[in-house]
Short mmCIF file of C-alpha atoms in Angstrom, two decimals:
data_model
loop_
_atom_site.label_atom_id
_atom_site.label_comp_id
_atom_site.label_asym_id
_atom_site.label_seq_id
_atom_site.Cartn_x
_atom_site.Cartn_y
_atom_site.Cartn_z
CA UNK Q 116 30.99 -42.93 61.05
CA UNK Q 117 27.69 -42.84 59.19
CA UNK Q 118 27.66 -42.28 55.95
CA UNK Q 119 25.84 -38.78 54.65
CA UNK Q 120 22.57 -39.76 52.89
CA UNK Q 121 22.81 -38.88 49.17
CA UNK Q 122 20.00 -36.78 47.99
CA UNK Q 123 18.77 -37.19 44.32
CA UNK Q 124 17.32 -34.66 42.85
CA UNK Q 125 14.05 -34.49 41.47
CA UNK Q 126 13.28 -35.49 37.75
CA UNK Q 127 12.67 -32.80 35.61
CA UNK Q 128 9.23 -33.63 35.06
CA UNK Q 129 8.13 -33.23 38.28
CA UNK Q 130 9.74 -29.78 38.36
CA UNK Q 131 7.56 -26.72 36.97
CA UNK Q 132 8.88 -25.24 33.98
CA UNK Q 133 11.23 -22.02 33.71
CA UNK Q 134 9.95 -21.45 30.14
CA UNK Q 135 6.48 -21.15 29.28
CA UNK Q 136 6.09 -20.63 24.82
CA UNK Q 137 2.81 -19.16 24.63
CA UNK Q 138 1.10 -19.04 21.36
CA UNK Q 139 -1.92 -17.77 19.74
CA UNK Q 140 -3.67 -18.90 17.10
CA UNK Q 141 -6.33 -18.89 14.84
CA UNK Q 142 -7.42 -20.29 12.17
CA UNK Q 143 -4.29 -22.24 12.07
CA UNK Q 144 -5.30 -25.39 11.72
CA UNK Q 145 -2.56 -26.40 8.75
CA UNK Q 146 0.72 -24.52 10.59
CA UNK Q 147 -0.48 -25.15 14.48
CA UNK Q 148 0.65 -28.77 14.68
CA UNK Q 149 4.06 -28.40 12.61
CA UNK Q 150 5.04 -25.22 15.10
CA UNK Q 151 4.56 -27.12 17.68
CA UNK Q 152 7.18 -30.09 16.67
CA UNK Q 153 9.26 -27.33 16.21
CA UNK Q 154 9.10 -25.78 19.48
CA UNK Q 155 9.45 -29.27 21.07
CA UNK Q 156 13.07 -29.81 19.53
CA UNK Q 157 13.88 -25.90 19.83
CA UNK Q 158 13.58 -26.13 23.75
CA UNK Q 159 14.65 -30.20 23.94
CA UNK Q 160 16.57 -30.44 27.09
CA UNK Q 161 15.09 -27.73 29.37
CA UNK Q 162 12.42 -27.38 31.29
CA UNK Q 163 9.51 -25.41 29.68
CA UNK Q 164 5.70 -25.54 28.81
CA UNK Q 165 4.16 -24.86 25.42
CA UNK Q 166 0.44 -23.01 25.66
CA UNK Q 167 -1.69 -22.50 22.59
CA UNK Q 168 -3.99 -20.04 22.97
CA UNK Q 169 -6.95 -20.59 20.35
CA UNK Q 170 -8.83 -17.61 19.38
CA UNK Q 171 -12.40 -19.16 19.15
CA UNK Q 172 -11.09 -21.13 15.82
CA UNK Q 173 -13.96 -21.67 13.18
CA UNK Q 174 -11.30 -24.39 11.87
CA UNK Q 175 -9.48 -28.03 13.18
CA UNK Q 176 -6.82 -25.81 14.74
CA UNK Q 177 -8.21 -27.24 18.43
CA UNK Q 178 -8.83 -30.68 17.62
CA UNK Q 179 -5.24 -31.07 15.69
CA UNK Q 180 -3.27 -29.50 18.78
CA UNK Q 181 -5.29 -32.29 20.95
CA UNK Q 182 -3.96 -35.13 18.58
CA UNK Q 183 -0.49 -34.33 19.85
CA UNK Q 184 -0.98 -33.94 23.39
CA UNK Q 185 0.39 -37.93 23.55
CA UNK Q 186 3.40 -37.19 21.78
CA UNK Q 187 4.24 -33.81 23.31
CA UNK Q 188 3.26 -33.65 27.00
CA UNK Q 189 4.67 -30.38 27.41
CA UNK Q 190 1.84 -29.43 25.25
CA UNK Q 191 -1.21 -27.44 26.95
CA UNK Q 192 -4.27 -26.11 24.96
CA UNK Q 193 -6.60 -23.24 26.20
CA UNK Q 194 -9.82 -22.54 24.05
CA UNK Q 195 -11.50 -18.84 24.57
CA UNK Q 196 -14.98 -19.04 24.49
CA UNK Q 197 -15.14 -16.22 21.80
CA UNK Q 198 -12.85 -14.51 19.60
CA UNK Q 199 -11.17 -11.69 21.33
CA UNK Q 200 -8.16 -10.79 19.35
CA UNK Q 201 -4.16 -11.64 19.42
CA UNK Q 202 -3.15 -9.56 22.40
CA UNK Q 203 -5.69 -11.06 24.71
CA UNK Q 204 -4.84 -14.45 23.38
CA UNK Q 205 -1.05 -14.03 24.73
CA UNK Q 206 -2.54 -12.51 27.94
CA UNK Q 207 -4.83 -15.82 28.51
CA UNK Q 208 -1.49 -17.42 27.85
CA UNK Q 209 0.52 -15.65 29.71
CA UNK Q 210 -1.78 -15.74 33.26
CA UNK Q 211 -2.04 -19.75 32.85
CA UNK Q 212 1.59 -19.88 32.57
CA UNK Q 213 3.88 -21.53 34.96
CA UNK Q 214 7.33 -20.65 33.95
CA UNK Q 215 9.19 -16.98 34.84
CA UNK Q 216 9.86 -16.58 31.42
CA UNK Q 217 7.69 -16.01 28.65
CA UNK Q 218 8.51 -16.92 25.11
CA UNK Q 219 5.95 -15.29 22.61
CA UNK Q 220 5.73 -16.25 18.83
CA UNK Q 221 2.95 -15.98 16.57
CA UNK Q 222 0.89 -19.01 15.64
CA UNK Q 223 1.59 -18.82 11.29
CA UNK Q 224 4.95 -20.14 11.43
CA UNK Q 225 6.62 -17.37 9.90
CA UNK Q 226 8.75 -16.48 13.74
CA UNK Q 227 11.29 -19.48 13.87
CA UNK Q 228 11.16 -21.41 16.94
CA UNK Q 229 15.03 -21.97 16.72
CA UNK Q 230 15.50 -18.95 17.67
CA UNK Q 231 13.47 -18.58 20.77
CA UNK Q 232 16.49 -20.35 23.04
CA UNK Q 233 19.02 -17.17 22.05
CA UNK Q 234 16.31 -14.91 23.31
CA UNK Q 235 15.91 -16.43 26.45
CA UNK Q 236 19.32 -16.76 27.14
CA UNK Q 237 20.32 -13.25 26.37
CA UNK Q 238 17.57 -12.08 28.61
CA UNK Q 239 19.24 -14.63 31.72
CA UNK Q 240 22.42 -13.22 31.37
CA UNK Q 241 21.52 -9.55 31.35
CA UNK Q 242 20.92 -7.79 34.97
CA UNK Q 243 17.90 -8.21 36.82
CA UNK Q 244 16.61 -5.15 35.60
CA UNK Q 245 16.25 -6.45 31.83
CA UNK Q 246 13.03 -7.60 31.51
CA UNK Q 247 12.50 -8.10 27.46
CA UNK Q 248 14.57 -9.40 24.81
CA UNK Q 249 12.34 -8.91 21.26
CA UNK Q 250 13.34 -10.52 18.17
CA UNK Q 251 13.67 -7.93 15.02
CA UNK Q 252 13.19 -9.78 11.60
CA UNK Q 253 15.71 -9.94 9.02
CA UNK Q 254 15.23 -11.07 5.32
CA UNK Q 255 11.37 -10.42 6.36
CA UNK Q 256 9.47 -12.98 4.22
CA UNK Q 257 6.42 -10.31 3.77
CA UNK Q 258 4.86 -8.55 1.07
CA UNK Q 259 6.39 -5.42 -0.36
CA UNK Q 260 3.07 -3.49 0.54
CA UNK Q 261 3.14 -4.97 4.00
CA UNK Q 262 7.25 -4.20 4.84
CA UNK Q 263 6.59 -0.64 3.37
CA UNK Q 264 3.77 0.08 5.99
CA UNK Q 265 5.33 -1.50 8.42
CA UNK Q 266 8.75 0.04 8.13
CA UNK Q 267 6.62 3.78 8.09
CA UNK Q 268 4.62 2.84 11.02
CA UNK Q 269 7.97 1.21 13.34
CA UNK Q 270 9.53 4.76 12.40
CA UNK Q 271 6.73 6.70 13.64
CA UNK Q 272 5.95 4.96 16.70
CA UNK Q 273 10.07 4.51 17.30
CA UNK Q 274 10.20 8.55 17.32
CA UNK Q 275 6.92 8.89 19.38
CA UNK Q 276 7.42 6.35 22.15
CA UNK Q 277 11.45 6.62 21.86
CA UNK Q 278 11.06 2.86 22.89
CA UNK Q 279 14.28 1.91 20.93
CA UNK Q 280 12.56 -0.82 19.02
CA UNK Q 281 13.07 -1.22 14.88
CA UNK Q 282 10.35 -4.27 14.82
CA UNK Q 283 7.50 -4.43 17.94
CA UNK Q 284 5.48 -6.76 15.07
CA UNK Q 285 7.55 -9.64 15.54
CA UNK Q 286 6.19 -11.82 17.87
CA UNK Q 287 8.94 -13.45 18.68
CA UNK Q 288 10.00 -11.98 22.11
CA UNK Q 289 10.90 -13.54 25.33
CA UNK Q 290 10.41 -11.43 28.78
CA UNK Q 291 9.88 -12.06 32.26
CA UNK Q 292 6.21 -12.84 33.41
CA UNK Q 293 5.90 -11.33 36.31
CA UNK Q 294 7.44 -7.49 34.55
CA UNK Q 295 4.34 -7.81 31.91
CA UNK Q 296 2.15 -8.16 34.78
CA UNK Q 297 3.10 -4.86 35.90
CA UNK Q 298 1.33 -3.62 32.59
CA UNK Q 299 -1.60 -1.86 31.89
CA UNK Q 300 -3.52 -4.28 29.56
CA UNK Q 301 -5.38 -3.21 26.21
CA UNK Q 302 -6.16 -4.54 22.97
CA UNK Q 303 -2.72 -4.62 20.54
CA UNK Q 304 -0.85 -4.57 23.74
CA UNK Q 305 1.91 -7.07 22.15
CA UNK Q 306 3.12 -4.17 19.59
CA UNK Q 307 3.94 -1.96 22.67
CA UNK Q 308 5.80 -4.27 24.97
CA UNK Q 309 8.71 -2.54 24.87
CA UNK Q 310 7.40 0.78 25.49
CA UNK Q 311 5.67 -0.24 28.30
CA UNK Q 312 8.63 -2.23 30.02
CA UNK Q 313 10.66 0.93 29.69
CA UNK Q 314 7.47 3.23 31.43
CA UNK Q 315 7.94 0.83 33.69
CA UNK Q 316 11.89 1.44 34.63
CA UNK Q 317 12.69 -1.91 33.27
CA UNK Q 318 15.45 -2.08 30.06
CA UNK Q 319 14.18 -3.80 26.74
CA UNK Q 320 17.10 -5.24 24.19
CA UNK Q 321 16.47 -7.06 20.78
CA UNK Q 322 18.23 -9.55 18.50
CA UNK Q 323 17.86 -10.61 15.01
CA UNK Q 324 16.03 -13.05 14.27
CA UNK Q 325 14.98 -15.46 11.21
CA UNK Q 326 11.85 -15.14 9.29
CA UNK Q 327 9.75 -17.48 6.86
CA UNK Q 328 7.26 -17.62 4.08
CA UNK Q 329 3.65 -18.47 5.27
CA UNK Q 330 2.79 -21.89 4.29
CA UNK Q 331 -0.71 -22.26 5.22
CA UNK Q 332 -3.65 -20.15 6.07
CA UNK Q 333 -3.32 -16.04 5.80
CA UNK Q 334 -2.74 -13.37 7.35
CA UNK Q 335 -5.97 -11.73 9.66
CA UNK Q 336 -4.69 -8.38 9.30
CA UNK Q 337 -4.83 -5.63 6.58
CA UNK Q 338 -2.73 -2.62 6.12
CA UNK Q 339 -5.92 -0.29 6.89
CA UNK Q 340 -6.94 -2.06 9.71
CA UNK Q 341 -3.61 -2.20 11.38
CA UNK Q 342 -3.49 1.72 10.41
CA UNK Q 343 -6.13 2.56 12.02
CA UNK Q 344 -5.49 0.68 15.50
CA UNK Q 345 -2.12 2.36 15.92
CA UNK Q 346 -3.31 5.15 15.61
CA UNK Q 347 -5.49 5.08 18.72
CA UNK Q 348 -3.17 2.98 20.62
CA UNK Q 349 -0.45 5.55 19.92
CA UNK Q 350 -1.80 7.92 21.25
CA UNK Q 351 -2.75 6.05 24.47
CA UNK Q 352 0.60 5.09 25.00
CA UNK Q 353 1.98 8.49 25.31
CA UNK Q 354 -0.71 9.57 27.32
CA UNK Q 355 0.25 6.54 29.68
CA UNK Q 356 4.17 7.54 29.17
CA UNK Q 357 3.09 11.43 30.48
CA UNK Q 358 1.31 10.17 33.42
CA UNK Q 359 4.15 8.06 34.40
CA UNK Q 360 5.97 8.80 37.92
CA UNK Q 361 9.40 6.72 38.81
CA UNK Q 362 9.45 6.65 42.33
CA UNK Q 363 13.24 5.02 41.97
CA UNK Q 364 12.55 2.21 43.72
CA UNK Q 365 11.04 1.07 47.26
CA UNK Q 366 12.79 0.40 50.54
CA UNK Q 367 11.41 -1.32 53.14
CA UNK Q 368 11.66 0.83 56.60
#
C-alpha cells in the first residue's frame, strides 16, 4: 500500500501575519528605534508585522527606523508626505496592514510593548462579537496637570458617550481590522474607538496596563489644545450615536 504523502507546512515567514503593531510617530527619532526592539521580543514567536507610521518627521526618526530594517524584517516604514496628525497616522497604518488584528501603541515609549500580547489574546478568546480590547493605564507616569485633565475629560466623555471606557488616551489597544473599518473616520478618531465599536453593535473590554516615564523627545499635545478638540469631537460623536439604526443583523434570503 502506498504510503500517504506527508505535507509540511509552510514556514512562518512565508505566511502573512495575524498581528499587525501599527505605530505613529513623530519626532521620535531618540524612542522610535528602542520601541521597536521592544516590540520585536514582545511578539517573538508569532506571526505579526510592525508598521511605523511617520508623521512628516522634521527629525532622524525615518532614517533610524531604516537602519533596523536588517535586523528586524518584520519591520515596515510608511512616510506621509505631510504632517496630518496621530489619528490619520494609525489609519495609514492600519489600511497597509496585513494582519486581522491591530495592535496600536503610541510612538514615545511610555505604552509598554509587553503588554500588547495580553491584549490580543483576551480579544481571541472573547466571542466574535468583541471587537476591541483597550489598555487603561495604571501608575500613569504623567504630569499632575496632565492626569487631572485627563481624569475630568475621561469622566465627561464616559457619561456622554456611556462607552464604558476609564482611559480612551492610551494608545495601547488591540482590535480587529476589519470592525474599525466599519468606522466613520475623523481627526482624534483613536480617543473614540470604543464608542464607535459599540455604535457599531460590536462589545469593547479593557485591561490594565503598564505605563512609563518619557525618555526622549516631548509630548505634541497641550492641555488647551486637547480641550478644545474634544470638545468638537464630542459633540460629533453623539450626533453620530443619535443617528445610529441597529438593523440586528443581516440574513441572506
Amino acid at each position: 500500500m502506498a504510503k500517504t504523502p506527508t505535507v509540511k507546512s509552510a514556514p512562518a515567514a512565508d505566511l502573512p501575519p495575524e498581528i499587525s503593531v501599527v505605530v505613529p510617530v513623530f519626532d521620535e527619532e531618540g524612542a522610535a528605534p528602542d520601541l521597536a526592539r521592544e516590540i520585536a521580543r514582545a511578539f517573538d514567536g508569532r506571526r505579526y508585522e510592525m508598521i511605523f507610521v511617520d508623521d512628516h518627521s522634521r527629525d532622524g526618526t525615518v532614517a533610524a527606523l531604516k537602519a533596523l530594517e536588517p535586523e528586524l524584517p518584520a519591520l515596515r516604514v510608511l512616510k506621509h508626505r505631510k504632517n496630518s496628525g496621530q489619528s490619520r497616522a494609525i489609519r495609514s497604518g492600519i489600511l497597509a496592514a496585513r494582519g486581522a488584528v491591530i495592535v496600536t501603541l503610541d510612538g514615545d515609549g511610555q505604552n509598554d510593548p509587553a503588554d500588547g500580547p495580553q491584549l490580543v489574546d483576551a480579544l481571541l478568546a472573547g466571542p466574535a462579537e468583541l471587537a476591541l480590547v483597550g489598555g487603561e493605564r495604571v501608575k500613569r507616569q504623567d504630569s499632575q496637570a496632565k492626569k487631572l485633565a485627563s481624569r475630568f475629560g475621561n469622566g465627561v466623555r464616559k457619561r456622554l458617550l456611556h462607552d464604558t471606557a476609564n482611559d480612551t488616551g492610551c494608545g495601547l489597544k488591540a482590535f480587529r481590522r476589519e470592525a474599525f473599518l466599519r468606522l466613520p473616520y475623523f481627526d482624534h478618531i483613536h480617543r473614540y474607538i470604543p464608542a464607535l465599536m459599540l455604535r457599531e453593535g460590536y462589545r469593547v473590554d479593557f485591561r490594565p496596563v503598564n505605563h512609563r516615564h518619557r525618555q526622549t523627545g516631548q509630548s505634541k499635545y497641550t492641555n488647551l489644545g486637547r480641550l478644545w478638540a474634544s470638545l468638537s469631537d464630542l459633540l460629533g460623536v453623539m450626533w453620530l450615536q443619535s443617528r445610529a439604526r441597529d438593523p440586528g443583523g443581516a440574513d441572506e434570503v
